[in-house]
Amino acid sequence: MDKLGTLGIFVQVAEAGSFVGAAQRLGLTASAVGKAIARLENEMAARLFHRSTRSMALTEEGSFFLETCRRIQLEYEQAQIQLSRSQASPRGQLRVSLPLAGMLLMPTISAFMERYPDINLDLDFTDRLVDVIEEGFDAVIRTGEIRDTRLMSRKLGTFRHKIVAAPKYLAEYGTPEVPEDLLNHRCLHHRYANSGRLEPWPLVRSGRDLKLDLPVTSVASTLEPLIYLAERSFGITCLPPFAVSAELVEGKLVSLLTDHLSETGAFRILWPTNRHLSPKVRVFVDYMAENLFAEQG
């Protein structure tokens, strides 16, 4: 900023035609203005003014430098205006990382896009643990706990998984009434992409976890294939509520064993620690927290 201030002094001297005139405009002493110009000429290794006892005029080098300084000042002012506008209202590109199952969050995300049309979303779908800061993400949505002191975190909500099956499947194979009945059914499992482990079904009885060695009919590393297979009566599966809300409403799937499931799922949104949280990140965090689970039951 010292250099930018010195350029401003130079412009004022060039326009006023004297150190005294520039000093009056800037609220400085003529001596301070003269010293600033002397330092500038020394740094530039060029004489910027022809000086005499009665007047001073720009040299050829000074005239060239004046145009450059004016362009710098104009670009700086335009940048200030642009930044001021971006801080005043949510706008610009917002880069967000979502889990692969994040496609199922798209109804909420598309509603956000309609609400804030000046924000351009760049969505990255992956189940790997991304480096939010190094990879340049504005925000990341993940399930479970993520500990990183460089990040701020906010819980978007908790959810209770749903065990679901198609009416046609239940008509053919029967409806499980207690968790142990699942041992005699075709079970469709989700596999964590990072660890390769099967996601356990959060079964409980009287508030205590219930561990069952469930049959493994089919396995998928994303949720969409499990929904597809369940709809077509290939078996029973256990999924987050947002993944099957539409299918349940439409009657394509039926919820089972609701009294035997614990509330184990949680979505969190994380973003880089920053005292000056940009409006686009702030409204995204607030909107997702207020709306992601608004209609989940």
Short mmCIF file of C-alpha atoms in Angstrom, two decimals:
data_model
loop_
_atom_site.label_atom_id
_atom_site.label_comp_id
_atom_site.label_asym_id
_atom_site.label_seq_id
_atom_site.Cartn_x
_atom_site.Cartn_y
_atom_site.Cartn_z
CA MET A 1 0.00 0.00 0.00
CA ASP A 2 3.01 2.40 0.51
CA LYS A 3 3.91 2.05 -3.15
CA LEU A 4 0.32 2.62 -4.20
CA GLY A 5 0.22 5.72 -2.00
CA THR A 6 3.42 7.01 -3.60
CA LEU A 7 1.91 6.55 -7.06
CA GLY A 8 -1.06 8.61 -5.88
CA ILE A 9 1.27 11.40 -4.75
CA PHE A 10 2.97 11.35 -8.15
CA VAL A 11 -0.36 11.69 -9.95
CA GLN A 12 -1.37 14.62 -7.73
CA VAL A 13 1.95 16.41 -8.35
CA ALA A 14 1.59 15.90 -12.11
CA GLU A 15 -1.95 17.28 -12.09
CA ALA A 16 -1.25 20.19 -9.70
CA GLY A 17 2.05 21.12 -11.35
CA SER A 18 3.83 21.68 -8.05
CA PHE A 19 4.73 20.07 -4.75
CA VAL A 20 2.81 22.77 -2.87
CA GLY A 21 -0.39 22.23 -4.87
CA ALA A 22 -0.22 18.47 -4.43
CA ALA A 23 0.52 18.84 -0.72
CA GLN A 24 -2.62 20.98 -0.25
CA ARG A 25 -4.75 18.36 -2.02
CA LEU A 26 -3.28 15.51 0.00
CA GLY A 27 -3.04 17.19 3.39
CA LEU A 28 0.72 16.73 3.52
CA THR A 29 3.68 19.09 3.71
CA ALA A 30 5.43 20.14 0.50
CA SER A 31 8.62 18.66 1.94
CA ALA A 32 6.98 15.22 2.40
CA VAL A 33 5.66 15.31 -1.14
CA GLY A 34 9.08 16.29 -2.52
CA LYS A 35 10.80 13.48 -0.63
CA ALA A 36 8.23 10.94 -1.89
CA ILE A 37 8.85 11.98 -5.51
CA ALA A 38 12.63 11.83 -4.97
CA ARG A 39 12.36 8.28 -3.61
CA LEU A 40 10.12 7.29 -6.53
CA GLU A 41 12.57 8.68 -9.10
CA ASN A 42 15.37 6.83 -7.36
CA GLU A 43 13.44 3.54 -7.45
CA MET A 44 12.46 4.02 -11.09
CA ALA A 45 16.00 5.16 -12.04
CA ALA A 46 14.44 7.90 -14.12
CA ARG A 47 13.74 11.64 -13.79
CA LEU A 48 9.98 12.20 -13.85
CA PHE A 49 9.87 16.01 -13.67
CA HIS A 50 11.77 18.95 -15.12
CA ARG A 51 12.18 21.32 -12.15
CA SER A 52 12.86 25.05 -12.07
CA THR A 53 12.38 27.78 -9.49
CA ARG A 54 9.11 28.83 -11.15
CA SER A 55 7.57 25.64 -12.54
CA MET A 56 7.87 21.90 -13.01
CA ALA A 57 6.79 19.76 -15.95
CA LEU A 58 6.70 16.06 -16.74
CA THR A 59 9.62 14.55 -18.61
CA GLU A 60 8.92 12.11 -21.44
CA GLU A 61 9.42 9.27 -18.97
CA GLY A 62 7.13 11.04 -16.50
CA SER A 63 4.34 11.35 -19.08
CA PHE A 64 4.54 7.64 -19.84
CA PHE A 65 4.58 6.80 -16.14
CA LEU A 66 1.58 9.07 -15.47
CA GLU A 67 -0.62 7.12 -17.90
CA THR A 68 0.53 3.89 -16.30
CA CYS A 69 -0.25 5.18 -12.82
CA ARG A 70 -3.72 6.34 -13.86
CA ARG A 71 -4.46 2.92 -15.33
CA ILE A 72 -3.28 1.25 -12.12
CA GLN A 73 -5.48 3.55 -10.03
CA LEU A 74 -8.50 2.87 -12.25
CA GLU A 75 -8.03 -0.90 -12.09
CA TYR A 76 -7.59 -0.71 -8.32
CA GLU A 77 -10.80 1.30 -7.93
CA GLN A 78 -12.69 -1.12 -10.17
CA ALA A 79 -11.38 -4.05 -8.12
CA GLN A 80 -12.54 -2.30 -4.94
CA ILE A 81 -16.01 -1.80 -6.40
CA GLN A 82 -16.21 -5.43 -7.55
CA LEU A 83 -15.08 -6.77 -4.19
CA SER A 84 -17.47 -4.47 -2.39
CA ARG A 85 -20.34 -5.77 -4.50
CA SER A 86 -19.34 -9.39 -3.95
CA GLN A 87 -19.27 -8.80 -0.19
CA ALA A 88 -22.63 -7.05 -0.26
CA SER A 89 -24.56 -9.82 -2.01
CA PRO A 90 -24.03 -13.54 -2.64
CA ARG A 91 -22.52 -14.02 -6.10
CA GLY A 92 -19.69 -15.74 -7.94
CA GLN A 93 -18.49 -19.33 -8.24
CA LEU A 94 -19.00 -21.68 -5.29
CA ARG A 95 -16.96 -24.91 -5.39
CA VAL A 96 -18.52 -27.68 -3.32
CA SER A 97 -17.48 -31.30 -2.72
CA LEU A 98 -20.24 -33.82 -2.06
CA PRO A 99 -20.21 -37.57 -1.40
CA LEU A 100 -21.23 -39.81 -4.29
CA ALA A 101 -24.64 -40.10 -2.65
CA GLY A 102 -24.82 -36.32 -2.93
CA MET A 103 -26.71 -36.70 -6.21
CA LEU A 104 -29.65 -37.49 -3.98
CA LEU A 105 -29.29 -34.05 -2.36
CA MET A 106 -29.86 -32.35 -5.69
CA PRO A 107 -33.49 -31.32 -5.00
CA THR A 108 -32.25 -29.13 -2.13
CA ILE A 109 -29.23 -27.91 -4.09
CA SER A 110 -31.31 -27.04 -7.16
CA ALA A 111 -33.70 -25.10 -4.94
CA PHE A 112 -30.69 -23.18 -3.62
CA MET A 113 -29.66 -22.39 -7.21
CA GLU A 114 -33.11 -20.99 -7.92
CA ARG A 115 -32.96 -18.88 -4.77
CA TYR A 116 -29.48 -17.50 -5.55
CA PRO A 117 -29.13 -17.28 -9.35
CA ASP A 118 -25.95 -15.13 -9.11
CA ILE A 119 -24.07 -18.01 -7.47
CA ASN A 120 -22.54 -20.50 -9.93
CA LEU A 121 -22.09 -23.94 -8.39
CA ASP A 122 -19.12 -26.16 -9.25
CA LEU A 123 -20.04 -29.57 -7.80
CA ASP A 124 -17.50 -32.35 -7.27
CA PHE A 125 -18.85 -35.81 -6.36
CA THR A 126 -16.44 -38.15 -4.57
CA ASP A 127 -16.32 -40.27 -1.43
CA ARG A 128 -12.60 -39.68 -0.84
CA LEU A 129 -11.55 -37.33 1.96
CA VAL A 130 -10.63 -34.22 0.00
CA ASP A 131 -8.21 -31.56 1.27
CA VAL A 132 -10.61 -28.64 1.43
CA ILE A 133 -7.97 -25.91 1.51
CA GLU A 134 -5.30 -27.39 -0.77
CA GLU A 135 -7.87 -28.35 -3.44
CA GLY A 136 -9.62 -24.99 -3.31
CA PHE A 137 -13.09 -25.99 -2.16
CA ASP A 138 -15.39 -23.37 -0.64
CA ALA A 139 -17.42 -26.00 1.22
CA VAL A 140 -17.60 -29.77 1.68
CA ILE A 141 -20.58 -31.91 2.70
CA ARG A 142 -19.86 -35.26 4.35
CA THR A 143 -21.43 -37.77 6.72
CA GLY A 144 -19.91 -38.58 10.10
CA GLU A 145 -17.23 -36.79 12.09
CA ILE A 146 -14.34 -34.99 10.35
CA ARG A 147 -11.65 -33.45 12.55
CA ASP A 148 -9.55 -30.71 10.95
CA THR A 149 -8.60 -27.63 12.96
CA ARG A 150 -8.35 -25.62 9.73
CA LEU A 151 -12.06 -26.08 9.10
CA MET A 152 -15.29 -24.76 10.53
CA SER A 153 -18.13 -27.27 10.80
CA ARG A 154 -21.90 -27.21 11.12
CA LYS A 155 -24.23 -30.15 11.48
CA LEU A 156 -26.91 -30.11 8.81
CA GLY A 157 -28.99 -32.72 10.56
CA THR A 158 -29.23 -36.30 11.71
CA PHE A 159 -31.27 -39.00 10.08
CA ARG A 160 -32.58 -42.47 10.73
CA HIS A 161 -31.94 -45.04 8.01
CA LYS A 162 -34.89 -46.81 6.42
CA ILE A 163 -35.15 -50.48 5.59
CA VAL A 164 -37.20 -50.72 2.43
CA ALA A 165 -38.53 -53.21 -0.08
CA ALA A 166 -40.95 -53.24 -3.00
CA PRO A 167 -44.57 -54.33 -2.36
CA LYS A 168 -44.15 -57.06 -5.01
CA TYR A 169 -41.11 -58.47 -3.19
CA LEU A 170 -42.97 -58.52 0.14
CA ALA A 171 -45.96 -60.20 -1.45
CA GLU A 172 -43.71 -62.97 -2.73
CA TYR A 173 -41.28 -63.41 0.18
CA GLY A 174 -43.27 -62.09 3.15
CA THR A 175 -42.85 -59.02 5.37
CA PRO A 176 -40.22 -59.16 8.15
CA GLU A 177 -41.81 -58.40 11.50
CA VAL A 178 -38.67 -58.51 13.69
CA PRO A 179 -34.99 -57.93 12.78
CA GLU A 180 -34.20 -61.67 12.90
CA ASP A 181 -36.63 -62.23 10.01
CA LEU A 182 -34.09 -60.48 7.76
CA LEU A 183 -31.88 -63.57 8.03
CA ASN A 184 -34.28 -65.30 5.65
CA HIS A 185 -34.43 -62.49 3.09
CA ARG A 186 -32.42 -61.25 0.13
CA CYS A 187 -30.41 -58.29 1.50
CA LEU A 188 -28.86 -55.59 -0.69
CA HIS A 189 -25.86 -53.88 0.92
CA HIS A 190 -23.95 -50.63 0.52
CA ARG A 191 -20.14 -50.84 0.52
CA TYR A 192 -18.01 -47.88 1.64
CA ALA A 193 -15.87 -46.79 -1.30
CA ASN A 194 -12.91 -45.81 0.93
CA SER A 195 -12.64 -48.89 3.14
CA GLY A 196 -14.40 -51.52 1.08
CA ARG A 197 -16.42 -52.53 4.15
CA LEU A 198 -20.14 -53.14 4.11
CA GLU A 199 -22.15 -50.42 5.83
CA PRO A 200 -23.81 -52.02 8.87
CA TRP A 201 -27.57 -51.85 9.20
CA PRO A 202 -28.21 -49.84 12.42
CA LEU A 203 -30.61 -52.32 14.01
CA VAL A 204 -31.61 -51.94 17.65
CA ARG A 205 -33.85 -53.63 20.19
CA SER A 206 -34.91 -51.81 23.34
CA GLY A 207 -32.28 -49.12 22.70
CA ARG A 208 -29.40 -51.59 22.31
CA ASP A 209 -27.48 -52.28 19.12
CA LEU A 210 -28.38 -55.55 17.44
CA LYS A 211 -25.68 -57.30 15.40
CA LEU A 212 -26.93 -59.78 12.82
CA ASP A 213 -24.99 -61.64 10.14
CA LEU A 214 -27.33 -60.65 7.33
CA PRO A 215 -27.35 -62.42 3.97
CA VAL A 216 -25.44 -60.62 1.22
CA THR A 217 -27.39 -60.93 -2.02
CA SER A 218 -25.91 -57.91 -3.81
CA VAL A 219 -23.42 -55.14 -2.98
CA ALA A 220 -22.96 -51.65 -4.49
CA SER A 221 -20.58 -48.79 -3.69
CA THR A 222 -23.23 -46.15 -4.45
CA LEU A 223 -26.87 -45.93 -3.41
CA GLU A 224 -28.62 -45.57 -6.76
CA PRO A 225 -28.11 -49.23 -7.83
CA LEU A 226 -29.56 -50.42 -4.52
CA ILE A 227 -32.66 -48.28 -5.04
CA TYR A 228 -32.98 -49.62 -8.58
CA LEU A 229 -32.71 -53.26 -7.47
CA ALA A 230 -35.06 -52.81 -4.52
CA GLU A 231 -37.71 -51.20 -6.74
CA ARG A 232 -37.55 -54.22 -9.03
CA SER A 233 -38.06 -56.68 -6.18
CA PHE A 234 -34.51 -58.08 -6.01
CA GLY A 235 -34.43 -57.73 -2.23
CA ILE A 236 -34.49 -55.56 0.89
CA THR A 237 -32.03 -52.70 1.45
CA CYS A 238 -31.15 -50.15 4.12
CA LEU A 239 -30.68 -46.56 2.96
CA PRO A 240 -30.75 -42.94 4.21
CA PRO A 241 -34.25 -41.42 4.14
CA PHE A 242 -33.40 -38.75 1.56
CA ALA A 243 -32.35 -41.50 -0.85
CA VAL A 244 -35.79 -43.13 -0.95
CA SER A 245 -38.23 -40.37 0.03
CA ALA A 246 -39.73 -40.09 -3.45
CA GLU A 247 -40.05 -43.87 -3.86
CA LEU A 248 -41.83 -44.14 -0.51
CA VAL A 249 -44.27 -41.36 -1.37
CA GLU A 250 -45.02 -42.96 -4.74
CA GLY A 251 -45.50 -46.39 -3.17
CA LYS A 252 -42.67 -48.01 -5.13
CA LEU A 253 -41.01 -48.95 -1.83
CA VAL A 254 -42.36 -49.70 1.64
CA SER A 255 -40.62 -48.86 4.94
CA LEU A 256 -39.99 -51.81 7.30
CA LEU A 257 -38.95 -52.35 10.91
CA THR A 258 -39.09 -48.62 11.73
CA ASP A 259 -39.05 -49.29 15.49
CA HIS A 260 -35.80 -51.22 15.20
CA LEU A 261 -33.56 -48.56 13.65
CA SER A 262 -31.30 -46.10 15.46
CA GLU A 263 -30.66 -42.48 14.48
CA THR A 264 -27.04 -42.90 13.46
CA GLY A 265 -26.63 -40.83 10.31
CA ALA A 266 -25.48 -37.20 10.26
CA PHE A 267 -24.55 -34.75 7.53
CA ARG A 268 -22.04 -31.98 8.17
CA ILE A 269 -20.90 -29.06 6.08
CA LEU A 270 -17.30 -27.88 6.44
CA TRP A 271 -15.54 -24.79 5.14
CA PRO A 272 -12.12 -23.14 5.61
CA THR A 273 -11.73 -21.08 8.77
CA ASN A 274 -11.93 -17.44 7.75
CA ARG A 275 -12.88 -14.38 9.73
CA HIS A 276 -14.36 -12.84 6.62
CA LEU A 277 -16.79 -15.54 5.50
CA SER A 278 -17.96 -14.62 2.01
CA PRO A 279 -21.70 -14.12 1.48
CA LYS A 280 -21.90 -16.98 -1.05
CA VAL A 281 -20.51 -19.49 1.47
CA ARG A 282 -22.58 -18.09 4.33
CA VAL A 283 -25.91 -18.36 2.46
CA PHE A 284 -25.04 -21.86 1.22
CA VAL A 285 -24.26 -23.08 4.74
CA ASP A 286 -27.43 -21.49 6.14
CA TYR A 287 -29.66 -22.73 3.33
CA MET A 288 -28.45 -26.33 3.54
CA ALA A 289 -28.80 -26.36 7.34
CA GLU A 290 -32.34 -25.00 7.15
CA ASN A 291 -33.65 -27.01 4.21
CA LEU A 292 -31.79 -30.30 3.71
CA PHE A 293 -33.84 -32.18 6.29
CA ALA A 294 -36.86 -29.91 6.38
CA GLU A 295 -39.09 -32.53 4.78
CA GLN A 296 -37.40 -35.67 6.06
CA GLY A 297 -39.24 -37.87 8.45
#
